[in-house]
PDB file of C-alpha atoms in Angstrom:
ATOM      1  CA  UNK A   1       0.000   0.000   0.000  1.00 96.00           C
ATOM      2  CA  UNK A   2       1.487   3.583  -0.685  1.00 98.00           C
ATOM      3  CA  UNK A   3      -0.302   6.006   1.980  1.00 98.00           C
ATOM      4  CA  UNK A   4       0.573   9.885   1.463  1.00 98.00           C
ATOM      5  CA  UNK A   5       0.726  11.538   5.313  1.00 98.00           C
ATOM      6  CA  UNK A   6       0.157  15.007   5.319  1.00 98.00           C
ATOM      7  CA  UNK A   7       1.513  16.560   8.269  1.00 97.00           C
ATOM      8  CA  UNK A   8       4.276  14.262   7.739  1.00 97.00           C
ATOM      9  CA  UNK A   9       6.383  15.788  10.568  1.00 97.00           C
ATOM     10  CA  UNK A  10       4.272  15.352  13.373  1.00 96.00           C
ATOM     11  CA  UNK A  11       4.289  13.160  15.980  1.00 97.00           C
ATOM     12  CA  UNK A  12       1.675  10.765  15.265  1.00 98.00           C
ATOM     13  CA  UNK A  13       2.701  10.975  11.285  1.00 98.00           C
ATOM     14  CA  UNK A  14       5.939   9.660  12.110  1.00 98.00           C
ATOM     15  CA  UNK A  15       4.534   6.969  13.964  1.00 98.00           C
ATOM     16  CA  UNK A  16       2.666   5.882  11.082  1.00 98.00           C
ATOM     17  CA  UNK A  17       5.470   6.226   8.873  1.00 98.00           C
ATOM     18  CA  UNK A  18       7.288   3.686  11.114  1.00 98.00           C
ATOM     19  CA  UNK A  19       4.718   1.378  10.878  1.00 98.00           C
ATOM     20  CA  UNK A  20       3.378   1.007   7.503  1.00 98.00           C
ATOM     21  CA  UNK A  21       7.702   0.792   6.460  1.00 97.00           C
ATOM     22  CA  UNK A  22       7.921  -2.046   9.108  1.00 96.00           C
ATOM     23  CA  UNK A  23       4.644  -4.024   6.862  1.00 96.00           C
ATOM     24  CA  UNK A  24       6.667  -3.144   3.727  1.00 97.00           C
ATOM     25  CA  UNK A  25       3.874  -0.204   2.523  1.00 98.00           C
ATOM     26  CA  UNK A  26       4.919   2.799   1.088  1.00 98.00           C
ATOM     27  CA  UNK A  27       4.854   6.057   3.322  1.00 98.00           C
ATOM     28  CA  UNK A  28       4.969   9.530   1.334  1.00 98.00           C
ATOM     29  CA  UNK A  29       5.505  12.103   3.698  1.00 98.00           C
ATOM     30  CA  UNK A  30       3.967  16.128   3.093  1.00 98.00           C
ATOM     31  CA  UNK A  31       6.028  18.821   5.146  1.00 97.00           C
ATOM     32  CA  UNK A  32       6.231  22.112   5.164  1.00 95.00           C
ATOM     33  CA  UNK A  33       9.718  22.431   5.970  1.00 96.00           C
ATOM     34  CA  UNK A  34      12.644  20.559   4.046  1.00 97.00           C
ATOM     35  CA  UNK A  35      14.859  20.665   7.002  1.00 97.00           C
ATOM     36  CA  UNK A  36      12.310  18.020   8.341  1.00 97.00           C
ATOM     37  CA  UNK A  37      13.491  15.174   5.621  1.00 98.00           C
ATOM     38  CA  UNK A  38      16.249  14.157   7.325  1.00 98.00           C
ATOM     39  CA  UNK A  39      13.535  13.020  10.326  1.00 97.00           C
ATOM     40  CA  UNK A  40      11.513  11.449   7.672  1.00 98.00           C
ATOM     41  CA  UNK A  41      13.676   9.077   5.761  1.00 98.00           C
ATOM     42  CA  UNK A  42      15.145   7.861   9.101  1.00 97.00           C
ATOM     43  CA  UNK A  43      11.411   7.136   9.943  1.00 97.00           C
ATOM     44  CA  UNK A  44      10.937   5.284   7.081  1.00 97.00           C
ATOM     45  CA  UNK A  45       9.503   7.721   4.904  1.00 98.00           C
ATOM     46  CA  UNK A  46       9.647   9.321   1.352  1.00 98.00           C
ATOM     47  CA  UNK A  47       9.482  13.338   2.051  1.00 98.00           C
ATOM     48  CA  UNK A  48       7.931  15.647  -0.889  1.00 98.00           C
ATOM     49  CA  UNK A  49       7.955  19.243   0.156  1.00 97.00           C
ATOM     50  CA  UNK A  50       4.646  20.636  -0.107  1.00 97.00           C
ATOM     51  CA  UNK A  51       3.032  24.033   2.161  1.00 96.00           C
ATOM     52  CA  UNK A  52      -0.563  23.040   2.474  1.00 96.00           C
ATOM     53  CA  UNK A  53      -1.280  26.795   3.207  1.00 95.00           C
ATOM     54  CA  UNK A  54      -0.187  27.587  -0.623  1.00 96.00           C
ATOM     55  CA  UNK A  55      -0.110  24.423  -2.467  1.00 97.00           C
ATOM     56  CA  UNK A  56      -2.675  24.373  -5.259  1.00 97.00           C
ATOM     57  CA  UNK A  57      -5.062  21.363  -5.604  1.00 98.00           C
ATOM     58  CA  UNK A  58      -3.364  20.549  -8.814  1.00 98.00           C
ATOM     59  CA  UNK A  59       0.089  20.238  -7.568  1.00 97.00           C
ATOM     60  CA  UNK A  60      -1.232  18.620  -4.105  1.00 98.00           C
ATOM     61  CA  UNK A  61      -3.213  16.249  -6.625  1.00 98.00           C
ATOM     62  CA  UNK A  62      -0.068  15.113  -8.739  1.00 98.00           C
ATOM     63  CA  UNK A  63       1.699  14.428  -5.248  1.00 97.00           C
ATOM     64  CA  UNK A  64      -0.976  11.691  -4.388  1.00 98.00           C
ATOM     65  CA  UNK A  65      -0.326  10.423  -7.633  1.00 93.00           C
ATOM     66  CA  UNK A  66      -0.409   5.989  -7.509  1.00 95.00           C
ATOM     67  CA  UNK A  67      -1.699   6.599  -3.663  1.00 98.00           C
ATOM     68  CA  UNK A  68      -4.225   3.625  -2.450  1.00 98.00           C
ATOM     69  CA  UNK A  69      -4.754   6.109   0.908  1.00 98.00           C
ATOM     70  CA  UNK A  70      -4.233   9.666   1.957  1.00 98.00           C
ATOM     71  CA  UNK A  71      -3.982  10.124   6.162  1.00 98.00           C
ATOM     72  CA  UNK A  72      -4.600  13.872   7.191  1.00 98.00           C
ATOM     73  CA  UNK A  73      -2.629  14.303  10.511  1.00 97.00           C
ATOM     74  CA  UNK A  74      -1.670  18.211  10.025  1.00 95.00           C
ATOM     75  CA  UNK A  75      -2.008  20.150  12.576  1.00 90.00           C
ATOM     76  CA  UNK A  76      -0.788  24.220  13.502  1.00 82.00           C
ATOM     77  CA  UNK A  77       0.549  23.066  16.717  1.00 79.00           C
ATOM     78  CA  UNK A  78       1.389  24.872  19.978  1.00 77.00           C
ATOM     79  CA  UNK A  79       1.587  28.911  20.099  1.00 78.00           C
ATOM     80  CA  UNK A  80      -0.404  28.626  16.530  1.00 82.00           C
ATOM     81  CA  UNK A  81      -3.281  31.454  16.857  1.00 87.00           C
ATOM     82  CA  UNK A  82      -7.124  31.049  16.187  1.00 88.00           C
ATOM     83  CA  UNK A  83      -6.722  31.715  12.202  1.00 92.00           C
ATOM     84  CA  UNK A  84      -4.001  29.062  11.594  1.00 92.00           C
ATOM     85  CA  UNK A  85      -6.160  26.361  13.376  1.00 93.00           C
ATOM     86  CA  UNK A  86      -8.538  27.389  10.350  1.00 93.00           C
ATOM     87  CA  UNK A  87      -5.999  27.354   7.722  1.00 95.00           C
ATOM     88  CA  UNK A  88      -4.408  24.286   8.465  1.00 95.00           C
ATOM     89  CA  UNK A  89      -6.518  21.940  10.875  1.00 94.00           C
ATOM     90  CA  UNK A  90      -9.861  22.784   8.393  1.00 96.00           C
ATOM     91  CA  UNK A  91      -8.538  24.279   5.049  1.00 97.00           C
ATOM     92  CA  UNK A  92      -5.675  22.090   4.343  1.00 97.00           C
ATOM     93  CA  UNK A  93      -7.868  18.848   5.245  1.00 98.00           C
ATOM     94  CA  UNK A  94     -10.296  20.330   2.742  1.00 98.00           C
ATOM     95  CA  UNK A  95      -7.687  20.892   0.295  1.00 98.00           C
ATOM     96  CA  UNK A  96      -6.385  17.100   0.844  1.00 98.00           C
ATOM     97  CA  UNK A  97      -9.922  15.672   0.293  1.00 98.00           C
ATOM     98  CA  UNK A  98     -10.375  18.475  -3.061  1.00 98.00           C
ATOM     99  CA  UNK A  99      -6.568  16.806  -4.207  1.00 98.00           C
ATOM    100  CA  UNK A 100      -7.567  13.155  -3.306  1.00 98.00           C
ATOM    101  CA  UNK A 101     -10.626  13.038  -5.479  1.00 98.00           C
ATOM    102  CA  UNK A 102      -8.480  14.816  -8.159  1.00 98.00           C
ATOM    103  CA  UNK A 103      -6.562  12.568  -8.234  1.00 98.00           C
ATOM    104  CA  UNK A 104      -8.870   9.237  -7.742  1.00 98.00           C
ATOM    105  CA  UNK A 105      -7.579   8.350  -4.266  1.00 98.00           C
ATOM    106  CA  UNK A 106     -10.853   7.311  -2.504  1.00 98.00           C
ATOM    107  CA  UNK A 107      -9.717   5.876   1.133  1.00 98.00           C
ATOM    108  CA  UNK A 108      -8.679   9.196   3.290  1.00 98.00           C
ATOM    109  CA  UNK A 109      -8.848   9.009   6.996  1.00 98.00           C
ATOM    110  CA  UNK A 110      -8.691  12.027   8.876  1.00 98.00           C
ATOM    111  CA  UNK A 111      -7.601  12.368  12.514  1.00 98.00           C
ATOM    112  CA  UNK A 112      -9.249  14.419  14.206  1.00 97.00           C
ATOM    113  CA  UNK A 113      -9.946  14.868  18.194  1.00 95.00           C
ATOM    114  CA  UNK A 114     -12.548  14.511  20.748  1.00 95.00           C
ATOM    115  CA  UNK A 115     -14.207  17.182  22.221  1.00 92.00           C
ATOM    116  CA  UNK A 116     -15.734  18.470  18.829  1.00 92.00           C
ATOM    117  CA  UNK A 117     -19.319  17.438  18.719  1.00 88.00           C
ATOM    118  CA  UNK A 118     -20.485  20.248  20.584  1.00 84.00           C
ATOM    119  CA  UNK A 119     -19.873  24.036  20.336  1.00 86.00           C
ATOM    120  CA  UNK A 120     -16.915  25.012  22.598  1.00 84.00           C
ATOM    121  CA  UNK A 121     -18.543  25.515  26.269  1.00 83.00           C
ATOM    122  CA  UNK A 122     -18.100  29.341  27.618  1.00 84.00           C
ATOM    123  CA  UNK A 123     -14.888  30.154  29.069  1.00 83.00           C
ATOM    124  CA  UNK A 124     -12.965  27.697  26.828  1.00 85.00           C
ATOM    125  CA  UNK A 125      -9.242  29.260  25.630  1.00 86.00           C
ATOM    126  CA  UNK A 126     -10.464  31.026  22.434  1.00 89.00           C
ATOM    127  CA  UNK A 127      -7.510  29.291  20.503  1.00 91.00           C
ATOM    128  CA  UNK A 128      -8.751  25.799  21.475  1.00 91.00           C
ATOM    129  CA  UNK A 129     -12.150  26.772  21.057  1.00 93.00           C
ATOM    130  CA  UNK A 130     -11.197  27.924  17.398  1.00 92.00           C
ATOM    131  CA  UNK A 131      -9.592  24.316  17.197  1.00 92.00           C
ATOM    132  CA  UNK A 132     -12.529  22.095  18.231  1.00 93.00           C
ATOM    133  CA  UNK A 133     -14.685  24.512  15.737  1.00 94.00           C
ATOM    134  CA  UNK A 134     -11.937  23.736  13.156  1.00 95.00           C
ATOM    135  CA  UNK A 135     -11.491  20.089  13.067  1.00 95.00           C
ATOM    136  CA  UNK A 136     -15.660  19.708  12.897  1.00 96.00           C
ATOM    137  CA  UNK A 137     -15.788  22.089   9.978  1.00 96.00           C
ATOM    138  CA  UNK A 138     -13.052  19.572   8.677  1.00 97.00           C
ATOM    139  CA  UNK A 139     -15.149  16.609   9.567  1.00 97.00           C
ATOM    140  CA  UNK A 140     -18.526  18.198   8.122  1.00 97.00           C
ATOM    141  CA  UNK A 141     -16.858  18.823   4.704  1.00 97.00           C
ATOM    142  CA  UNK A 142     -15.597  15.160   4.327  1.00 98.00           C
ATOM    143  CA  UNK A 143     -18.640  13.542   5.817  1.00 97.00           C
ATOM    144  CA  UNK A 144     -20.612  15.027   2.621  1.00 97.00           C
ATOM    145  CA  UNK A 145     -18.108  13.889  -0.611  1.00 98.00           C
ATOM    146  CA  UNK A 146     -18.340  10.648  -2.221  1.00 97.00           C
ATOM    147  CA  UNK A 147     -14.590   9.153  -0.992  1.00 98.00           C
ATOM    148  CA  UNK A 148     -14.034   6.089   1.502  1.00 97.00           C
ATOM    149  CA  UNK A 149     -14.126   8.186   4.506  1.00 98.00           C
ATOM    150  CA  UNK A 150     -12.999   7.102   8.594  1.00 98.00           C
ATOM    151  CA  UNK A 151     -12.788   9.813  11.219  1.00 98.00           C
ATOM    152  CA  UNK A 152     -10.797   9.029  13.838  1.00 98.00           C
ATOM    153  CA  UNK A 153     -10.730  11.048  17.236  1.00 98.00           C
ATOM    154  CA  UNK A 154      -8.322  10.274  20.090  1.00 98.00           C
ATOM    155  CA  UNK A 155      -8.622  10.832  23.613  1.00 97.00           C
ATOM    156  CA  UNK A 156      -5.689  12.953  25.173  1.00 97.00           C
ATOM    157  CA  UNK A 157      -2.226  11.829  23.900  1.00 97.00           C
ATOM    158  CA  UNK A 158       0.222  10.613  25.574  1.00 98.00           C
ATOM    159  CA  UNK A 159       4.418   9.598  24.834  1.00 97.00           C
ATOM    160  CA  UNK A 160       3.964   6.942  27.105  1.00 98.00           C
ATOM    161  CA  UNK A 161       4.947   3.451  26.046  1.00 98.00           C
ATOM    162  CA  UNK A 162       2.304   2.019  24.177  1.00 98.00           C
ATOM    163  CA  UNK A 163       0.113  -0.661  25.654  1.00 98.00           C
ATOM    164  CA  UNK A 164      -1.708  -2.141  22.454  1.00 98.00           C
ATOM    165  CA  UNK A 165      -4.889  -2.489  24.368  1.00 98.00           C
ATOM    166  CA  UNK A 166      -7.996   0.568  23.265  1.00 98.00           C
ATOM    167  CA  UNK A 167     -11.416   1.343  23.616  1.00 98.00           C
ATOM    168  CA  UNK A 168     -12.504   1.734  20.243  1.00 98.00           C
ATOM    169  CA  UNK A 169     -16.169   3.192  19.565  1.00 97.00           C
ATOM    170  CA  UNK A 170     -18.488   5.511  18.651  1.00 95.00           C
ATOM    171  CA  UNK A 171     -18.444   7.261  21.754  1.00 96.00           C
ATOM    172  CA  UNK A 172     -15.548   6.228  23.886  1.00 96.00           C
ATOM    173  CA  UNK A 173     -15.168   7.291  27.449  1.00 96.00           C
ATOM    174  CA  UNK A 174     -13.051   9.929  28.307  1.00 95.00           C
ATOM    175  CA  UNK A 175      -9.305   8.680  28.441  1.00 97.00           C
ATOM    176  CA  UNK A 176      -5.857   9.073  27.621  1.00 98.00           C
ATOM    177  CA  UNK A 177      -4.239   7.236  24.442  1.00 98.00           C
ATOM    178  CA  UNK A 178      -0.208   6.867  23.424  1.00 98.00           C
ATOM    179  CA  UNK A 179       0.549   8.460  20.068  1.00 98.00           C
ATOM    180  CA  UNK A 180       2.193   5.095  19.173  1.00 98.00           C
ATOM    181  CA  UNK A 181      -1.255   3.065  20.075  1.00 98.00           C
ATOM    182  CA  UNK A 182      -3.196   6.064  17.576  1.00 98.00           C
ATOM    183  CA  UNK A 183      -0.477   5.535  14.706  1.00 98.00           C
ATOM    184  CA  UNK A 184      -1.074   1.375  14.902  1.00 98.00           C
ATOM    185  CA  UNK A 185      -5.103   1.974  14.475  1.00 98.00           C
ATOM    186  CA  UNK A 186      -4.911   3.975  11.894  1.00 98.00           C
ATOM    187  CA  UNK A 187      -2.875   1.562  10.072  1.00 98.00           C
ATOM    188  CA  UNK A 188      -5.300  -1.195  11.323  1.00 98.00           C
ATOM    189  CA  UNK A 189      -7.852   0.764   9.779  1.00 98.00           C
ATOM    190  CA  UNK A 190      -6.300   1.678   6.547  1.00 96.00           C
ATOM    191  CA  UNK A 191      -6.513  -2.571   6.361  1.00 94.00           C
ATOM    192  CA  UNK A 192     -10.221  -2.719   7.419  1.00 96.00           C
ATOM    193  CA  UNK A 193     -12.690  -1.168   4.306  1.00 91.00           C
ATOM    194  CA  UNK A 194     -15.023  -2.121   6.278  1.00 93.00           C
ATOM    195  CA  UNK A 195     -14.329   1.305   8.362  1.00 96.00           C
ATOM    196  CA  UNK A 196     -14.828   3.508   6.010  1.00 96.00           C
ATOM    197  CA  UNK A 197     -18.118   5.837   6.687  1.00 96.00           C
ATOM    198  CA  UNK A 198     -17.428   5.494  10.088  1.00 97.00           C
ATOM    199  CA  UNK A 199     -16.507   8.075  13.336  1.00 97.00           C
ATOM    200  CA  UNK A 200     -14.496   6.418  15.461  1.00 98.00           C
ATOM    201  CA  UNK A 201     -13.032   7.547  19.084  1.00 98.00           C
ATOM    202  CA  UNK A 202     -10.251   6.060  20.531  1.00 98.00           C
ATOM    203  CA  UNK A 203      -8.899   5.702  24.239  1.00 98.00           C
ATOM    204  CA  UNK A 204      -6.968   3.521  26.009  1.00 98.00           C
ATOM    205  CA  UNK A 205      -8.118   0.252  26.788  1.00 98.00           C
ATOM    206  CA  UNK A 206      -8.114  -3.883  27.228  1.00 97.00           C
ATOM    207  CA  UNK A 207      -9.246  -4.843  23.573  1.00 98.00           C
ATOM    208  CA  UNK A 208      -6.118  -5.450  21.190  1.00 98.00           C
ATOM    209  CA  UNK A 209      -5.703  -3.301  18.658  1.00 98.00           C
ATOM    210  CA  UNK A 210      -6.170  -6.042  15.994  1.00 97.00           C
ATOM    211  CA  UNK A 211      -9.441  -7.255  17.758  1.00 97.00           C
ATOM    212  CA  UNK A 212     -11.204  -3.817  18.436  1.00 97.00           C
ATOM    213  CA  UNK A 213     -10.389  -2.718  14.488  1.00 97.00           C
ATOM    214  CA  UNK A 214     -11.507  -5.943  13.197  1.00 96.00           C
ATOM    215  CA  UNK A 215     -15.117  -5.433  15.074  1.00 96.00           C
ATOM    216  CA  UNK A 216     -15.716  -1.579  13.384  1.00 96.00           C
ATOM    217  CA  UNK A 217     -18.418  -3.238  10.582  1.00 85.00           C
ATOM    218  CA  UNK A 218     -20.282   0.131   9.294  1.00 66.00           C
ATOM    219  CA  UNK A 219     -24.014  -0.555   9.007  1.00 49.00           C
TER     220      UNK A 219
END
């Protein structure tokens, strides 16, 4: 399988990159930055330099070219302000969904958070706020195309080692989750078409990884 990551940088992307190398796929990172190459190849990954702020859908389109999956796990980060959570955690995931259908890629998963079914409660951090608002606007847009859609919102992340056990559902409890337990369900669901049109949360957990992907069946 070759699998274009956008937001090939982060933590969680190069995660995934390790994974899908260590099953022999393909993993083509997107980052902003070429200084961040370097990080990529050692993870496993291809790199192709690409802003998703000022990429066209033509070029981003051409990048996905021979994908069988595109995984949006972009994000603005820490210290990024209310209007780059718009640009980059909703516009860019538009952009990769515009690109992916472009370019006939129908399997995207999106990664997303939990927290954003409901409107931001009064007093929350107007940056985070402007995040939650962001990702669902994100969510919305992909919800409504014709492409082999899974959402998939983790709990609060965690470095910690990872335990290969999750709660995987609709509507999880709250939880905690290691980055490393998110990047090996996302691969487990890149594996499982039977996923696709489905919202998934994840936490941690005592179902394996393998067993709690293979039950997602959308009906």
């Amino acid at each position: 399988m070759r699998v274009v990551i956008a937001g090939g940088h982060g933590k969680i992307a190069q995660l995934t990159h390790r994974e899908l190398a260590g099953r022999g796929d393909t993993a083509v990172g997107l980052i902003r930055n070429p200084d961040h190459a370097a990080a990529l190849r050692a993870a496993g990954a291809h790199p192709v330099v690409a802003d998703l702020e000022h990429v066209g859908v033509d070029e981003l389109a051409a990048h996905l070219h021979d994908a069988d999956a595109v995984l949006f796990a972009a994000g603005a980060g820490p210290g990024s302000g209310a209007a780059r959570k718009d640009s980059v955690d909703r516009a860019a995931a538009v952009l990769l969904a515009d690109a992916a259908q472009r370019a006939n890629v129908r399997r995207y998963l999106l990664l997303s958070s939990v927290g954003v079914e409901d409107e931001p409660s009064a007093g929350t951090d107007e940056v985070f706020a402007a995040y939650l608002r962001a990702k669902r606007a994100a969510e919305d847009d992909l919800t409504g195309r014709d492409l082999d859609w899974t959402i998939l919102r983790p709990g609060r992340l965690t470095d910690d080692p990872p335990t290969g056990r999750i709660t995987l559902a609709r509507h999880a409890p709250p939880g905690a989750v290691t980055r490393t337990d998110v990047a090996r369900v996302l691969v487990a669901l890149l594996y499982h078409p039977r996923s696709a049109g489905v919202i998934l949360e994840v936490v941690g957990g005592d179902t394996p990884i393998a067993d709690a992907v293979a039950a997602v069946d959308r009906r």
